[in-house]
N, C-alpha and C. Protein backbone atom coordinates (compact mmCIF):
# COMPACT_ATOMS: atom_id res chain seq x y z
N MET A 1 17.00 -14.80 -12.84
CA MET A 1 15.58 -14.56 -12.80
C MET A 1 15.33 -13.08 -12.56
N LYS A 2 14.34 -12.59 -13.21
CA LYS A 2 14.02 -11.17 -13.15
C LYS A 2 13.17 -10.85 -11.93
N ASN A 3 13.39 -9.68 -11.35
CA ASN A 3 12.59 -9.23 -10.21
C ASN A 3 11.24 -8.75 -10.73
N ASN A 4 10.16 -9.36 -10.26
CA ASN A 4 8.83 -9.05 -10.78
C ASN A 4 8.01 -8.17 -9.86
N ILE A 5 8.66 -7.34 -9.06
CA ILE A 5 7.91 -6.43 -8.20
C ILE A 5 7.39 -5.30 -9.07
N GLY A 6 6.09 -5.12 -9.06
CA GLY A 6 5.48 -4.09 -9.86
C GLY A 6 5.08 -2.90 -9.02
N PHE A 7 4.80 -1.81 -9.69
CA PHE A 7 4.33 -0.61 -9.01
C PHE A 7 3.01 -0.24 -9.65
N ASN A 8 1.94 -0.23 -8.87
CA ASN A 8 0.62 0.07 -9.38
C ASN A 8 0.24 1.49 -8.97
N ILE A 9 0.08 2.36 -9.94
CA ILE A 9 -0.18 3.77 -9.68
C ILE A 9 -1.56 3.98 -9.06
N VAL A 10 -2.51 3.11 -9.33
CA VAL A 10 -3.86 3.27 -8.79
C VAL A 10 -3.83 3.16 -7.26
N PHE A 11 -3.13 2.14 -6.77
CA PHE A 11 -3.05 1.97 -5.33
C PHE A 11 -2.16 3.03 -4.68
N ALA A 12 -1.22 3.57 -5.43
CA ALA A 12 -0.42 4.67 -4.92
C ALA A 12 -1.28 5.92 -4.74
N LEU A 13 -2.19 6.14 -5.69
CA LEU A 13 -3.09 7.29 -5.58
C LEU A 13 -4.10 7.11 -4.45
N ILE A 14 -4.39 5.88 -4.09
CA ILE A 14 -5.27 5.62 -2.95
C ILE A 14 -4.50 5.80 -1.64
N ALA A 15 -3.27 5.29 -1.60
CA ALA A 15 -2.49 5.30 -0.36
C ALA A 15 -2.03 6.70 0.03
N PHE A 16 -1.74 7.56 -0.94
CA PHE A 16 -1.21 8.89 -0.62
C PHE A 16 -2.16 9.74 0.22
N PRO A 17 -3.42 9.96 -0.18
CA PRO A 17 -4.30 10.79 0.66
C PRO A 17 -4.67 10.12 1.99
N ILE A 18 -4.73 8.79 2.00
CA ILE A 18 -5.02 8.11 3.26
C ILE A 18 -3.86 8.27 4.22
N GLY A 19 -2.64 8.19 3.72
CA GLY A 19 -1.47 8.41 4.56
C GLY A 19 -1.41 9.83 5.10
N ILE A 20 -1.76 10.80 4.27
CA ILE A 20 -1.80 12.20 4.71
C ILE A 20 -2.87 12.39 5.80
N ALA A 21 -4.02 11.73 5.63
CA ALA A 21 -5.08 11.82 6.64
C ALA A 21 -4.64 11.20 7.96
N LEU A 22 -3.91 10.09 7.89
CA LEU A 22 -3.42 9.47 9.12
C LEU A 22 -2.42 10.37 9.83
N ILE A 23 -1.54 11.00 9.08
CA ILE A 23 -0.55 11.89 9.70
C ILE A 23 -1.23 13.11 10.33
N SER A 24 -2.23 13.65 9.64
CA SER A 24 -2.88 14.84 10.17
C SER A 24 -3.77 14.53 11.38
N ASP A 25 -4.28 13.30 11.48
CA ASP A 25 -5.12 12.93 12.63
C ASP A 25 -4.33 12.38 13.81
N THR A 26 -3.03 12.28 13.68
CA THR A 26 -2.21 11.73 14.75
C THR A 26 -1.70 12.85 15.65
N ASP A 27 -1.87 12.67 16.95
CA ASP A 27 -1.31 13.59 17.93
C ASP A 27 0.03 13.01 18.38
N PHE A 28 1.13 13.58 17.89
CA PHE A 28 2.45 13.01 18.13
C PHE A 28 2.97 13.26 19.55
N SER A 29 2.37 14.15 20.27
CA SER A 29 2.82 14.37 21.65
C SER A 29 2.36 13.23 22.57
N THR A 30 1.17 12.66 22.28
CA THR A 30 0.68 11.54 23.08
C THR A 30 0.59 10.25 22.28
N PHE A 31 0.91 10.28 20.99
CA PHE A 31 0.84 9.14 20.10
C PHE A 31 -0.55 8.49 20.11
N THR A 32 -1.57 9.33 19.95
CA THR A 32 -2.95 8.86 19.86
C THR A 32 -3.58 9.44 18.60
N PHE A 33 -4.71 8.87 18.23
CA PHE A 33 -5.48 9.37 17.10
C PHE A 33 -6.61 10.24 17.60
N LYS A 34 -7.01 11.23 16.79
CA LYS A 34 -8.12 12.10 17.16
C LYS A 34 -9.45 11.35 17.06
N LYS A 35 -9.60 10.53 16.02
CA LYS A 35 -10.81 9.73 15.81
C LYS A 35 -10.37 8.27 15.68
N PRO A 36 -10.30 7.54 16.78
CA PRO A 36 -9.69 6.20 16.75
C PRO A 36 -10.38 5.20 15.81
N ALA A 37 -11.70 5.19 15.75
CA ALA A 37 -12.40 4.21 14.91
C ALA A 37 -12.15 4.49 13.43
N LEU A 38 -12.27 5.72 13.02
CA LEU A 38 -12.05 6.09 11.63
C LEU A 38 -10.59 5.90 11.24
N ASP A 39 -9.68 6.24 12.14
CA ASP A 39 -8.26 6.10 11.84
C ASP A 39 -7.83 4.64 11.80
N ALA A 40 -8.53 3.75 12.50
CA ALA A 40 -8.24 2.32 12.38
C ALA A 40 -8.60 1.82 10.99
N VAL A 41 -9.72 2.30 10.47
CA VAL A 41 -10.11 1.94 9.10
C VAL A 41 -9.11 2.52 8.10
N TYR A 42 -8.68 3.76 8.32
CA TYR A 42 -7.66 4.37 7.46
C TYR A 42 -6.37 3.57 7.49
N LEU A 43 -5.96 3.13 8.66
CA LEU A 43 -4.71 2.39 8.80
C LEU A 43 -4.77 1.05 8.07
N ILE A 44 -5.88 0.34 8.21
CA ILE A 44 -6.04 -0.94 7.51
C ILE A 44 -6.04 -0.73 6.01
N THR A 45 -6.76 0.29 5.55
CA THR A 45 -6.80 0.59 4.12
C THR A 45 -5.44 1.00 3.60
N PHE A 46 -4.70 1.77 4.37
CA PHE A 46 -3.38 2.21 3.97
C PHE A 46 -2.42 1.02 3.83
N VAL A 47 -2.44 0.11 4.78
CA VAL A 47 -1.56 -1.05 4.73
C VAL A 47 -1.91 -1.95 3.54
N VAL A 48 -3.19 -2.17 3.30
CA VAL A 48 -3.62 -2.99 2.17
C VAL A 48 -3.23 -2.33 0.85
N ALA A 49 -3.40 -1.02 0.74
CA ALA A 49 -3.05 -0.31 -0.49
C ALA A 49 -1.54 -0.38 -0.75
N ILE A 50 -0.73 -0.25 0.29
CA ILE A 50 0.72 -0.36 0.12
C ILE A 50 1.09 -1.78 -0.30
N PHE A 51 0.46 -2.78 0.32
CA PHE A 51 0.73 -4.17 -0.04
C PHE A 51 0.37 -4.43 -1.51
N LEU A 52 -0.82 -3.99 -1.92
CA LEU A 52 -1.25 -4.22 -3.30
C LEU A 52 -0.44 -3.39 -4.30
N MET A 53 0.07 -2.25 -3.85
CA MET A 53 0.87 -1.41 -4.74
C MET A 53 2.21 -2.08 -5.05
N LEU A 54 2.77 -2.80 -4.10
CA LEU A 54 4.11 -3.36 -4.27
C LEU A 54 4.14 -4.87 -4.42
N LYS A 55 3.01 -5.52 -4.58
CA LYS A 55 3.02 -6.98 -4.65
C LYS A 55 3.63 -7.44 -5.97
N LYS A 56 4.11 -8.67 -5.94
CA LYS A 56 4.77 -9.22 -7.12
C LYS A 56 3.75 -9.58 -8.19
N ASN A 57 4.17 -9.38 -9.42
CA ASN A 57 3.34 -9.80 -10.54
C ASN A 57 3.46 -11.31 -10.71
N LYS A 58 2.35 -11.99 -10.94
CA LYS A 58 2.38 -13.44 -11.09
C LYS A 58 2.13 -13.84 -12.53
N ARG A 59 2.80 -13.18 -13.43
CA ARG A 59 2.67 -13.52 -14.85
C ARG A 59 3.60 -14.69 -15.15
N GLU A 60 3.02 -15.81 -15.45
CA GLU A 60 3.81 -17.00 -15.74
C GLU A 60 4.26 -16.97 -17.19
N GLN A 61 5.45 -17.46 -17.43
CA GLN A 61 6.00 -17.51 -18.78
C GLN A 61 5.39 -18.65 -19.58
N GLY A 62 4.91 -19.68 -18.92
CA GLY A 62 4.29 -20.79 -19.63
C GLY A 62 5.31 -21.59 -20.41
N ASN A 63 5.04 -21.78 -21.70
CA ASN A 63 5.94 -22.56 -22.56
C ASN A 63 7.05 -21.74 -23.18
N ASN A 64 7.18 -20.50 -22.81
CA ASN A 64 8.19 -19.62 -23.38
C ASN A 64 9.50 -19.63 -22.60
N LYS A 65 9.73 -20.68 -21.83
CA LYS A 65 10.95 -20.75 -21.03
C LYS A 65 12.15 -21.00 -21.93
N GLN A 66 13.23 -20.31 -21.64
CA GLN A 66 14.45 -20.49 -22.42
C GLN A 66 15.29 -21.58 -21.78
N PRO A 67 15.94 -22.41 -22.58
CA PRO A 67 16.75 -23.50 -22.01
C PRO A 67 18.02 -23.01 -21.36
């Protein structure tokens, strides 16, 4: 069986600037965010974008199955 993990460039383009914003807003000496409410939204959006970028394609073969 073939691995159907796809890569969606649209969600990659969404995740990249959000990830950069999260890194720039993080204070690594105390492990806190500069703007906690906004960075929580960024974090949720980043995780969803990564999930959607790497989710499996659900294209069914239907009647084209080989014996």
